[in-house]
Coordinates of C-alpha atoms and ligand atoms in Angstrom, one line a residue:
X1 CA 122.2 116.7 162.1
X2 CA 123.7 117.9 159.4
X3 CA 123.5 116.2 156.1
X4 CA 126.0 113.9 154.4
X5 CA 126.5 115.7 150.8
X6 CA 127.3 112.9 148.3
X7 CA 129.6 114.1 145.8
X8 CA 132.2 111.2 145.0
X9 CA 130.9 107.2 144.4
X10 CA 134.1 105.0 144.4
X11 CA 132.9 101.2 143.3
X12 CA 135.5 98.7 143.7
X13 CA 134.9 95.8 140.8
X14 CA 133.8 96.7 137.0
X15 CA 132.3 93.8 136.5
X16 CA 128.6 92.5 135.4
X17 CA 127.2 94.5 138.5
X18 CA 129.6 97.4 138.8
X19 CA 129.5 98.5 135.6
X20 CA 125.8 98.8 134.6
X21 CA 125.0 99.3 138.1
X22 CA 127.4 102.9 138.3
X23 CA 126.6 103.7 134.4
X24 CA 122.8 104.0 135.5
X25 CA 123.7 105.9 138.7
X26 CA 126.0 108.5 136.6
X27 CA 123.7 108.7 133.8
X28 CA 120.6 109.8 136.3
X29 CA 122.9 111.8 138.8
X30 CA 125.5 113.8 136.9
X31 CA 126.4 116.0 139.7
X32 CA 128.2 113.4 141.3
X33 CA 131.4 112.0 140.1
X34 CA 131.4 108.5 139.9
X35 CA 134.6 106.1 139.1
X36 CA 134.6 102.2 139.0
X37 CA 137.9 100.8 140.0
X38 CA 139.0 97.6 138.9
X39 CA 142.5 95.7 139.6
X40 CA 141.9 94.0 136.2
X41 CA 143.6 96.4 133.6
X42 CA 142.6 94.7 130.8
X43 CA 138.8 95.3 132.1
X44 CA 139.0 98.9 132.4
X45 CA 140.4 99.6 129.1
X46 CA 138.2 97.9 127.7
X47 CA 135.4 99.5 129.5
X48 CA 137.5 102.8 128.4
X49 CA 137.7 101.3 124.8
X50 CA 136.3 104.4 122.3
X51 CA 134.1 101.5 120.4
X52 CA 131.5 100.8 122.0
X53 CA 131.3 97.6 120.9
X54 CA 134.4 96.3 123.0
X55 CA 133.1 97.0 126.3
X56 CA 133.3 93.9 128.6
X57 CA 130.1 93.6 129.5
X58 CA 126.5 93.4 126.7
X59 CA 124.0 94.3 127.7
X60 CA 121.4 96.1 125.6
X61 CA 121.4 99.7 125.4
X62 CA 124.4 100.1 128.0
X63 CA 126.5 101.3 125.1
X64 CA 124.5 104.8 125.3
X65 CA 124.6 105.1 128.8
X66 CA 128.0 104.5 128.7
X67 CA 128.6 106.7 126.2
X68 CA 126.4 109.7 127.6
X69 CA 128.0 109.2 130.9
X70 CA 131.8 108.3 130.5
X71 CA 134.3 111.4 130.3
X72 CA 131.3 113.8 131.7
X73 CA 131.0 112.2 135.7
X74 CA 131.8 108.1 134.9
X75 CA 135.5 107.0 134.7
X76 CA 137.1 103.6 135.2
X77 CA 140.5 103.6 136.4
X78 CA 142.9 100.5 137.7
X79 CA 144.0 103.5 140.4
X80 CA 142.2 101.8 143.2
X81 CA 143.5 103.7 146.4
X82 CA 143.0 106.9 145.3
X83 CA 139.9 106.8 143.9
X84 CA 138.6 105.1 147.6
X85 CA 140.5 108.2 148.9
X86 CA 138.5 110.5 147.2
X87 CA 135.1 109.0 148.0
X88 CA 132.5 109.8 150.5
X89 CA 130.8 106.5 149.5
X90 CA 132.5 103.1 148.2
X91 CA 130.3 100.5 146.9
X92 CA 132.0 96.9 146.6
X93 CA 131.1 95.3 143.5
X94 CA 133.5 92.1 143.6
X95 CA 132.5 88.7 142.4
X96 CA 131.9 86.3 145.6
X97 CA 132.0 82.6 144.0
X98 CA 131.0 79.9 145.5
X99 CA 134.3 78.2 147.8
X100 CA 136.3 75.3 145.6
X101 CA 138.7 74.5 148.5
X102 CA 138.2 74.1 152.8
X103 CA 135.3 74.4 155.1
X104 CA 132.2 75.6 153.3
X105 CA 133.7 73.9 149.9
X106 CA 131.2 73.8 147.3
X107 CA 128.3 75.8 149.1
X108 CA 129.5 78.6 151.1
X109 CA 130.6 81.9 149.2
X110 CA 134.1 82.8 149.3
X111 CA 134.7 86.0 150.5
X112 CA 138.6 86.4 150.0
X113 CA 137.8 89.7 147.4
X114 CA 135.1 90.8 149.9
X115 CA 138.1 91.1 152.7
X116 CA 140.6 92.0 150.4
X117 CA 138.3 95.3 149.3
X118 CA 137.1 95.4 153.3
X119 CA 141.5 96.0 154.3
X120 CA 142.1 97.9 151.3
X121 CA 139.5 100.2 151.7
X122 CA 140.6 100.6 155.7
X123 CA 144.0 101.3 154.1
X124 CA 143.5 104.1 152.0
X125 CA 140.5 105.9 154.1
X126 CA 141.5 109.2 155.5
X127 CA 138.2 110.7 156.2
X128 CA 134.7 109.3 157.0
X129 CA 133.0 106.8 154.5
X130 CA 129.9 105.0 153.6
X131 CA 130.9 101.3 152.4
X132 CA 128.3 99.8 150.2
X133 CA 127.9 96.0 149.8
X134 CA 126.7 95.4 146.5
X135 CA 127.8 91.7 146.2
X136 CA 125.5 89.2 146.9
X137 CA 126.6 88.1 150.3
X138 CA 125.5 85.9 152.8
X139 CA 123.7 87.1 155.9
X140 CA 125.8 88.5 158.4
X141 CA 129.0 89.6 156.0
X142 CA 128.6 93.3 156.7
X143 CA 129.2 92.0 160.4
X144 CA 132.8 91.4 159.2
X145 CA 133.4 94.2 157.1
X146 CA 132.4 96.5 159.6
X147 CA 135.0 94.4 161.5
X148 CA 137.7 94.8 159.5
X149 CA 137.3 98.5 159.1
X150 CA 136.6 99.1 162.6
X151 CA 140.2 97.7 163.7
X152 CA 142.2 98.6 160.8
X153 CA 140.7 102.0 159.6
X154 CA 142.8 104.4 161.9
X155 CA 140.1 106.7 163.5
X156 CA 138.0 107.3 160.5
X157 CA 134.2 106.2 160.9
X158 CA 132.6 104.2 158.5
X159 CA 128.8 103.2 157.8
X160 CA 128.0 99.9 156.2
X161 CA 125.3 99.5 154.3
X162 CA 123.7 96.8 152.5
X163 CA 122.4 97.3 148.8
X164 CA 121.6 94.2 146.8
X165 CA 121.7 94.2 143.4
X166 CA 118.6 92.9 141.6
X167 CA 119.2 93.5 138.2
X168 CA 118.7 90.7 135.8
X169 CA 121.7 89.9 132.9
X170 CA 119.8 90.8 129.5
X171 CA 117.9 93.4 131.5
X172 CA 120.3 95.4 133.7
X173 CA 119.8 98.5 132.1
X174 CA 116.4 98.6 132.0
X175 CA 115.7 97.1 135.6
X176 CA 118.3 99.1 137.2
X177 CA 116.6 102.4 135.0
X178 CA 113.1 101.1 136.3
X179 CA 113.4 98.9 139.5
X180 CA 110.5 97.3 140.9
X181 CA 112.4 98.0 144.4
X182 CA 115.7 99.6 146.2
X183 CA 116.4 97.5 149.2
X184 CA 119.1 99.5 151.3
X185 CA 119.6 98.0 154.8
X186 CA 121.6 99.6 157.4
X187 CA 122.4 100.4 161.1
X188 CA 120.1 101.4 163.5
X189 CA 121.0 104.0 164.7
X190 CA 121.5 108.2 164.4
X191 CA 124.9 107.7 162.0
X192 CA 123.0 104.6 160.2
X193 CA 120.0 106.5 159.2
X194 CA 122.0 109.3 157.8
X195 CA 124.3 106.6 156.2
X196 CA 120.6 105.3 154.7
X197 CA 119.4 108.2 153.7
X198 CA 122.5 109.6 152.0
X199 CA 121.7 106.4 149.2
X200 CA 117.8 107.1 149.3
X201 CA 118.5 110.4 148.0
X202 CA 121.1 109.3 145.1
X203 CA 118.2 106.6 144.3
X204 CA 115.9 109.1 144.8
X205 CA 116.7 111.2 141.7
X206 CA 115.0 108.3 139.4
X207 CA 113.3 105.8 141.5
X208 CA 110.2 106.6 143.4
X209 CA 110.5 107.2 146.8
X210 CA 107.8 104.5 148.3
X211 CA 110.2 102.1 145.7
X212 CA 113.1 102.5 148.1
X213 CA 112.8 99.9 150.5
X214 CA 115.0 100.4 153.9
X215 CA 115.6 97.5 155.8
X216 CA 118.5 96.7 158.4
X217 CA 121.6 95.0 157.3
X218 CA 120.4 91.1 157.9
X219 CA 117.0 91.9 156.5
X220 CA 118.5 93.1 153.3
X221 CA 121.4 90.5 153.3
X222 CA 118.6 87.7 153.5
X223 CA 116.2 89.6 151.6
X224 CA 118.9 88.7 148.0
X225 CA 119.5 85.4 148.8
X226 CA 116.5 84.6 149.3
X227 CA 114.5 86.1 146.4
X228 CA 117.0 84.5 144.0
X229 CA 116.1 81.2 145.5
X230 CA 112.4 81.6 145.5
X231 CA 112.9 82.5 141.8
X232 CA 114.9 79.3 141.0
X233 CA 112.4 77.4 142.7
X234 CA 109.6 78.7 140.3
X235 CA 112.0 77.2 137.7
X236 CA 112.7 74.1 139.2
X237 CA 109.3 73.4 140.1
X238 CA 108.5 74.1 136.3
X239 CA 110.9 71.7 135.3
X240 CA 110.0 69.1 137.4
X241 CA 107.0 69.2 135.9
X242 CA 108.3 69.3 132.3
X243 CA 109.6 65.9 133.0
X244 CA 106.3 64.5 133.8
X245 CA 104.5 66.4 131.3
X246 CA 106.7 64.0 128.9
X247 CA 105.9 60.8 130.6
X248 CA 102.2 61.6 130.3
X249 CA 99.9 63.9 127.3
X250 CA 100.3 67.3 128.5
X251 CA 102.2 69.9 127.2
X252 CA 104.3 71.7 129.3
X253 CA 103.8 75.4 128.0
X254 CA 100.0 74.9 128.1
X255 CA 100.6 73.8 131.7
X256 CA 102.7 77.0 132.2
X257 CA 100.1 78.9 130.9
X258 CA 97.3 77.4 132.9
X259 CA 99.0 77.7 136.2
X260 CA 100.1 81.3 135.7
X261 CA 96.9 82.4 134.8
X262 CA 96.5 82.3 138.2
X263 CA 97.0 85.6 139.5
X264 CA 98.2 84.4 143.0
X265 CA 101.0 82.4 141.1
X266 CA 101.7 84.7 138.0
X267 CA 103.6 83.9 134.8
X268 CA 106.6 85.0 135.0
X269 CA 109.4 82.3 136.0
X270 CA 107.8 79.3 134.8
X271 CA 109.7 78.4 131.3
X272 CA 110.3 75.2 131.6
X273 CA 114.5 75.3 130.4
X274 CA 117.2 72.8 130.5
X275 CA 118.2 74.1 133.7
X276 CA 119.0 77.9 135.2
X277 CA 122.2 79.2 135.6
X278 CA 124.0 82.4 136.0
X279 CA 126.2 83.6 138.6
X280 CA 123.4 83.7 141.6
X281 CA 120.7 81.4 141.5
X282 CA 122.7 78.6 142.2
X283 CA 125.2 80.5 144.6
X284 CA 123.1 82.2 146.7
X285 CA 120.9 78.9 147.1
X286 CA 124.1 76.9 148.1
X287 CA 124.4 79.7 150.5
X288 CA 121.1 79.2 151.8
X289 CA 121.7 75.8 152.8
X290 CA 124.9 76.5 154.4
X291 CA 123.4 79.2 156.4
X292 CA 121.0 77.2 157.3
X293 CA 122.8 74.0 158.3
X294 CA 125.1 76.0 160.2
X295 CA 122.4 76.7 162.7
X296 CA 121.1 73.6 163.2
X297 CA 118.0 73.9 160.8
X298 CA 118.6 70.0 158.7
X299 CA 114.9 70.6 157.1
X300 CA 115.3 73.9 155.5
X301 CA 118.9 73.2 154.2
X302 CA 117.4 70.2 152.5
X303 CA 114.4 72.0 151.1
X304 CA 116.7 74.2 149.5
X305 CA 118.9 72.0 148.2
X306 CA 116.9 70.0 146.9
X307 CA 116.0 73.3 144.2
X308 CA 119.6 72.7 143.0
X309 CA 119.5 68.6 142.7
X310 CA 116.4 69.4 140.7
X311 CA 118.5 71.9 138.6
X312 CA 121.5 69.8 138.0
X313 CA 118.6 66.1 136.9
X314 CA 117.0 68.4 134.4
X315 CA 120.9 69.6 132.9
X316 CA 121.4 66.0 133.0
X317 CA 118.1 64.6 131.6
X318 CA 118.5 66.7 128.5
X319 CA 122.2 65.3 127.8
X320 CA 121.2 61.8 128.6
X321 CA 117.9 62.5 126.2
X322 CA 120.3 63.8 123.8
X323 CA 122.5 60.7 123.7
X324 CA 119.4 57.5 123.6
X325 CA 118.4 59.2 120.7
X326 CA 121.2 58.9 119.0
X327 CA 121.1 55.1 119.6
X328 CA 122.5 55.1 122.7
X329 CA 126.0 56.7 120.9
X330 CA 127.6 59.9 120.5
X331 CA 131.2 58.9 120.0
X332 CA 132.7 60.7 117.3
X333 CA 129.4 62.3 116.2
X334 CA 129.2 65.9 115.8
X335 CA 126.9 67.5 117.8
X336 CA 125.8 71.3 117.4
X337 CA 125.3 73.6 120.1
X338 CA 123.5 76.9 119.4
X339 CA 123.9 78.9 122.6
X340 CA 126.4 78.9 125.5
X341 CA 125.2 81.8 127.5
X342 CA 123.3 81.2 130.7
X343 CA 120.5 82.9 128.9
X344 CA 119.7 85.3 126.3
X345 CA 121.1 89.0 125.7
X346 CA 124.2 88.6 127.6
X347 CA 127.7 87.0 127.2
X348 CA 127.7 85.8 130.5
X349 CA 128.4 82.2 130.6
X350 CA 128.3 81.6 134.7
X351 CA 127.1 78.2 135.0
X352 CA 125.5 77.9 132.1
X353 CA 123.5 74.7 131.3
X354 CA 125.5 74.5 128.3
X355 CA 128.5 73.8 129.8
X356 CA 127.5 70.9 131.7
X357 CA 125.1 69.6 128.9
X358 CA 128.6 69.7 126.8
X359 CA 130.4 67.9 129.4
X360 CA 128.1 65.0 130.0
X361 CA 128.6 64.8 126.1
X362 CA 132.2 64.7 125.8
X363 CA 132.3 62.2 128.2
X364 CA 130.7 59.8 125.9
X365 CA 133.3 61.1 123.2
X366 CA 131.0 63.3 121.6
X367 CA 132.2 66.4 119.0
X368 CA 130.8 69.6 119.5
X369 CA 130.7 72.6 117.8
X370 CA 129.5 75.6 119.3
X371 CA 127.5 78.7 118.1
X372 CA 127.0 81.5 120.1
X373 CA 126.7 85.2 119.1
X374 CA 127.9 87.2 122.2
X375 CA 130.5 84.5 123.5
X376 CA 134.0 83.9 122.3
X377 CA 135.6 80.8 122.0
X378 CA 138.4 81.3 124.5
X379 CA 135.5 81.8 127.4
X380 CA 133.9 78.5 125.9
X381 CA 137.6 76.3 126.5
X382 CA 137.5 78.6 129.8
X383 CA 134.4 77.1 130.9
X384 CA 135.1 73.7 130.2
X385 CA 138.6 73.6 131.7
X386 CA 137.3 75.1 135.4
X387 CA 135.5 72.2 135.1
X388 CA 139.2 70.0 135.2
X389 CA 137.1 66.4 133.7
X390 CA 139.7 66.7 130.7
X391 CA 143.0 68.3 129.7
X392 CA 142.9 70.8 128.2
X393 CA 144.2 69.7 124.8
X394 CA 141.4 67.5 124.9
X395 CA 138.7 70.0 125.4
X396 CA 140.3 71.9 122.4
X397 CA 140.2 69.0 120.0
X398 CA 136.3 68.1 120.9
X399 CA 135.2 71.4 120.8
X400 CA 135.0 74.0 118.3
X401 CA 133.8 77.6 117.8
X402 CA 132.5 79.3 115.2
X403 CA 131.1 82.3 114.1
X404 CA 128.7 81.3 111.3
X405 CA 125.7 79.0 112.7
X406 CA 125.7 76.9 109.7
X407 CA 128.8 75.9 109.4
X408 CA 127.9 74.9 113.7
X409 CA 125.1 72.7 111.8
X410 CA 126.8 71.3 108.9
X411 CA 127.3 68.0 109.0
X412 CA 126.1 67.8 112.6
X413 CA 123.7 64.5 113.4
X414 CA 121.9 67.0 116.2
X415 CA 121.4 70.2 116.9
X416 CA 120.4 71.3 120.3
X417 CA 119.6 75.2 121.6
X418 CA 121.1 75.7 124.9
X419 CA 120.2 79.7 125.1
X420 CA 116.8 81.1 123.8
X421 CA 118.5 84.0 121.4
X422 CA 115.8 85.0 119.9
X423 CA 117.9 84.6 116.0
X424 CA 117.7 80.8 116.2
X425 CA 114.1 81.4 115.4
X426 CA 114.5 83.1 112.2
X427 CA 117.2 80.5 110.6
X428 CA 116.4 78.9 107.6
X429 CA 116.1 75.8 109.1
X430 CA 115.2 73.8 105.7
X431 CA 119.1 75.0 104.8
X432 CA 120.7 73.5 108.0
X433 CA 118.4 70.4 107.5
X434 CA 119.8 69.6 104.1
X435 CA 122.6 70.2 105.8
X436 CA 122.8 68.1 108.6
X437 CA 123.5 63.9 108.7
X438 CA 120.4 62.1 108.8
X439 CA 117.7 61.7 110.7
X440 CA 118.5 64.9 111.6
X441 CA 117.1 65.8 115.1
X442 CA 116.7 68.6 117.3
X443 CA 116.6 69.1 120.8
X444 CA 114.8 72.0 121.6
X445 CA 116.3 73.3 125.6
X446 CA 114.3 76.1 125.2
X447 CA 111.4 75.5 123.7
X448 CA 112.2 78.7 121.4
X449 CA 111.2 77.2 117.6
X450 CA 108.4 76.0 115.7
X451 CA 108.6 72.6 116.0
X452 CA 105.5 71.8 114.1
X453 CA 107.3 73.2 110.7
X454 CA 110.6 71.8 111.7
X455 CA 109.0 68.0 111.7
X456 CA 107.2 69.2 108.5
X457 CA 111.0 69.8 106.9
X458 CA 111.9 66.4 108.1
X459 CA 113.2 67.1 111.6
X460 CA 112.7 64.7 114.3
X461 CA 112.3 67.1 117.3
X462 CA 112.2 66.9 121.2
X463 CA 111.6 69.9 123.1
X464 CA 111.2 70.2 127.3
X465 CA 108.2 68.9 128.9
X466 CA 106.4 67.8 125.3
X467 CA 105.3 64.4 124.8
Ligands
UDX1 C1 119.0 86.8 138.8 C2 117.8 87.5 139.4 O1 116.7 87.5 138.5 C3 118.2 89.0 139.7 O2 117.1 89.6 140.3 C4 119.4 88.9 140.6 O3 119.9 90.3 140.9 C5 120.5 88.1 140.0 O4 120.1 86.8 139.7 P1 120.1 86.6 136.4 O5 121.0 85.6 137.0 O6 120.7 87.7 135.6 O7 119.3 87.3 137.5 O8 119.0 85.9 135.4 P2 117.5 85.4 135.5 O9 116.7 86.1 134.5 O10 117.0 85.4 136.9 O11 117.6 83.9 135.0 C6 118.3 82.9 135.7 C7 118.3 81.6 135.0 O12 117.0 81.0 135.0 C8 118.7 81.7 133.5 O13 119.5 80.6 133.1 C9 117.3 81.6 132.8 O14 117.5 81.1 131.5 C10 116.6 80.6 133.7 N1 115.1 80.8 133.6 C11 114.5 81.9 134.0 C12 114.3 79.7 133.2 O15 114.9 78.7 132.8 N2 113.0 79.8 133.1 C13 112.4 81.0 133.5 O16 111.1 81.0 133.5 C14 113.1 82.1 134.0
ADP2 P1 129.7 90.4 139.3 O1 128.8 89.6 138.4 O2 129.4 90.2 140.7 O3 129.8 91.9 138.9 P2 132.3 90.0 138.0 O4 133.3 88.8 138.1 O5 131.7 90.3 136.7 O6 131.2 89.8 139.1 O7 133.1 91.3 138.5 C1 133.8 91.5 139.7 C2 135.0 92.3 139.4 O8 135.7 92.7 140.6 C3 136.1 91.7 138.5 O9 136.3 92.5 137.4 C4 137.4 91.6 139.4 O10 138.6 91.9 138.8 C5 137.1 92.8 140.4 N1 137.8 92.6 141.7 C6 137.8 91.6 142.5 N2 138.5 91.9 143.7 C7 138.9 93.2 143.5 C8 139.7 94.1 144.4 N3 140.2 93.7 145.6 N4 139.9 95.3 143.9 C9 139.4 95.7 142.7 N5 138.7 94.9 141.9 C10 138.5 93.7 142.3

């Protein structure tokens, strides 16, 4: 058989994924020319922006891969079909949110972009391609790409193959750089495990080989979903716990520790928080339960689900601890919010605890003013109008940004930390307590600062799962 020579990577969507994702894979191969496509123009200049800084996406150190890689075999170009042209493999990188209208609302993902790439991709082939999905999808979505380009691809063969991303925001460089595994599923059969083995051997230039899992297609679909929901089940579990840590004497964190001393259970993923977010915990969970109720299976949907209901009490719990402390009343008091993020090192905001933390707030009439330092005000007002509780004039007047976290604190009767930047810990925190209105409080959703010296300055302090 002779041997599929990679020597083009198309990837369709320069977003969180795409663009670390295909900066990694050009830095580590640079004999193959690799260009992320995007229809948004304003995303690839900015990914094409000469200052570093401007890129679209932070992530820590992906300036210098970027920089190593772009102009020498990394590009990013709006010219969509003739980039997929040129390709011998086309990875899609689009975003798959969570459906907001029809059948499937509010659980299943929306795969609109995922057909949209799947027809465009048909349109432009004129030679034989492996198709990469690189979205998180739910099982059973390669079915209907494969589908797509089957009937509308004009005589030219394609291979789908299923590659799921499991880099971390904050992270990406580094797990991408060092992945604990490569899943690739794909057909079985002689054109399949060519198809498979042509992405083993771009992997293979960095990432051990016995790291490179291959799977087929519904193994590796499944395999995503399910690992993100296992993961936000460590979290939820913790924070159930947190909530009854604070009804009784124990102390969440040394209860963290205890339990993941344990080697079967291991520490990682059991910060207590006031909630996960991010663009797939929640997402692929929902999907999860509509996978499963769509075959029947009423007791694992619910299991699921219940991950999410846990999620969305703990967001809730933390707003609603927020306001009895301020004697049962937030109207018109200014509330500070360090953080937005979904978590720290990134200015991703994807349903972020902050934003529904904020919006439980405003609802009682609260004032907020908002620090964070990777996330601009226009994506805060963003986040807050998808939301549609308020006009948007109204989110406006409640809610301000700033760039200077004391003049977020100033005057404020609470602070609270939504994201667990790790500069929040080295404020002068006797500064924003002279500051503030008093009793001056603060609400700890990470469990990030000292909260012995911050009661010792005056502070009255509640942090997650403390008594
Ligand atoms: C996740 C998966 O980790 C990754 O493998 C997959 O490819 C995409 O989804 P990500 O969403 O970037 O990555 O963030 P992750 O680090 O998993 O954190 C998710 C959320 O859980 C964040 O809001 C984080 O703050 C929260 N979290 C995480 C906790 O509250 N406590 C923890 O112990 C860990
Ligand atoms: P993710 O976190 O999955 O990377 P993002 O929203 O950050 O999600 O990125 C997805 C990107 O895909 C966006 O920049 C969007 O403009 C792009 N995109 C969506 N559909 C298409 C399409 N049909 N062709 C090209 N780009 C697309």
């Amino acid at each position: 058989m002779e041997k599929k020579k990679i020597t083009k990577i198309c990837c369709i969507g320069a977003g969180y994924v795409g663009g670390p994702t295909m900066a990694v894979i050009a830095q580590k191969c640079p004999h193959i020319q690799v260009t992320v496509v995007d229809i948004n123009q304003a995303r690839i200049d900015a990914w094409n922006d000469e200052n570093l800084e401007n890129l679209p996406v932070y992530e820590p150190d992906l300036d210098q891969v970027v920089a190593e890689a772009r102009g020498r075999n990394l590009f990013f170009s709006t010219e969509v079909d003739t980039v997929i042209k040129e390709a011998e493999m086309v990875f899609i990188s689009v975003n798959t949110p969570t459906k907001t209208y029809g059948e499937g609302k509010g659980q299943a993902a929306d795969l609109k972009w995922i057909e949209l790439c799947a027809r465009q991709i048909a349109a432009a082939s004129d030679s034989d391609k492996i198709v990469v999905e690189k979205s998180t999808l739910p099982v059973r979505t390669a079915e209907a790409v494969k589908d797509i380009l089957r009937n509308t691809g004009g005589g030219v063969k394609f291979q789908i193959l299923s590659n799921p991303e499991f880099l971390a925001e904050g992270t990406a460089v580094e797990d991408l750089q060092q992945a604990d595994r490569v899943l690739i599923g794909g057909e079985n059969s002689p054109e399949g495990k060519e198809a498979i083995q042509a992405l083993v051997d771009i992997y293979a230039h960095w990432i051990p080989r016995e790291k490179i899992l291959t799977t087929n297609v519904w193994s590796s679909e499944l395999s995503k979903l399910t690992a993100n929901a296992v993961l936000a089940q460590r979290v939820s579990s913790i924070n159930s716990l947190s909530e009854l840590c604070e009804a009784t004497e124990a102390d969440i964190d040394e209860v963290s520790r205890a339990i993941g001393a344990d080697s079967r259970i291991g520490k990682k993923f059991l910060k207590a928080s006031v909630g996960f977010g991010g663009s797939c915990f929640q997402k692929d969970i929902l999907n999860l339960v509509y996978i499963s109720r769509s075959y029947g299976l009423t007791e694992v949907a619910d299991y699921w689900e219940q991950v999410i209901k846990m999620n969305d009490h703990q967001k809730g719990r933390f707003a609603k601890k927020i306001i009895k402390s301020l004697y049962n009343t937030v109207s018109g008091k200014k509330i500070a919010f360090l953080g937005w993020a979904f978590k720290k090192d990134t200015n991703d905001t994807r349903e972020s605890a902050a934003i529904y933390v904020a919006d439980h707030l405003l609802n009682e009439k609260a004032i907020i003013s908002v620090y964070d330092p990777k996330v601009k005000e226009k994506q805060i007002q963003f986040d807050l109008n998808c939301l549609q509780t308020r006009s948007e004039e109204e989110n406006r007047s409640l809610v301000n940004v700033e760039v200077d976290p004391y003049e977020v604190c100033k005057d404020s009767h609470a602070v609270a930390i939504l994201t667990e930047w790790d500069e929040f810990k080295t404020y002068d925190w006797q500064k924003i307590y002279d500051s503030m209105l008093k009793p001056a409080q603060v609400f700890d959703g990470r469990n990030i600062l000292d909260h012995e010296a911050l009661r010792k300055i005056g502070f009255r302090v509640y942090a997650i799962g403390k008594s």
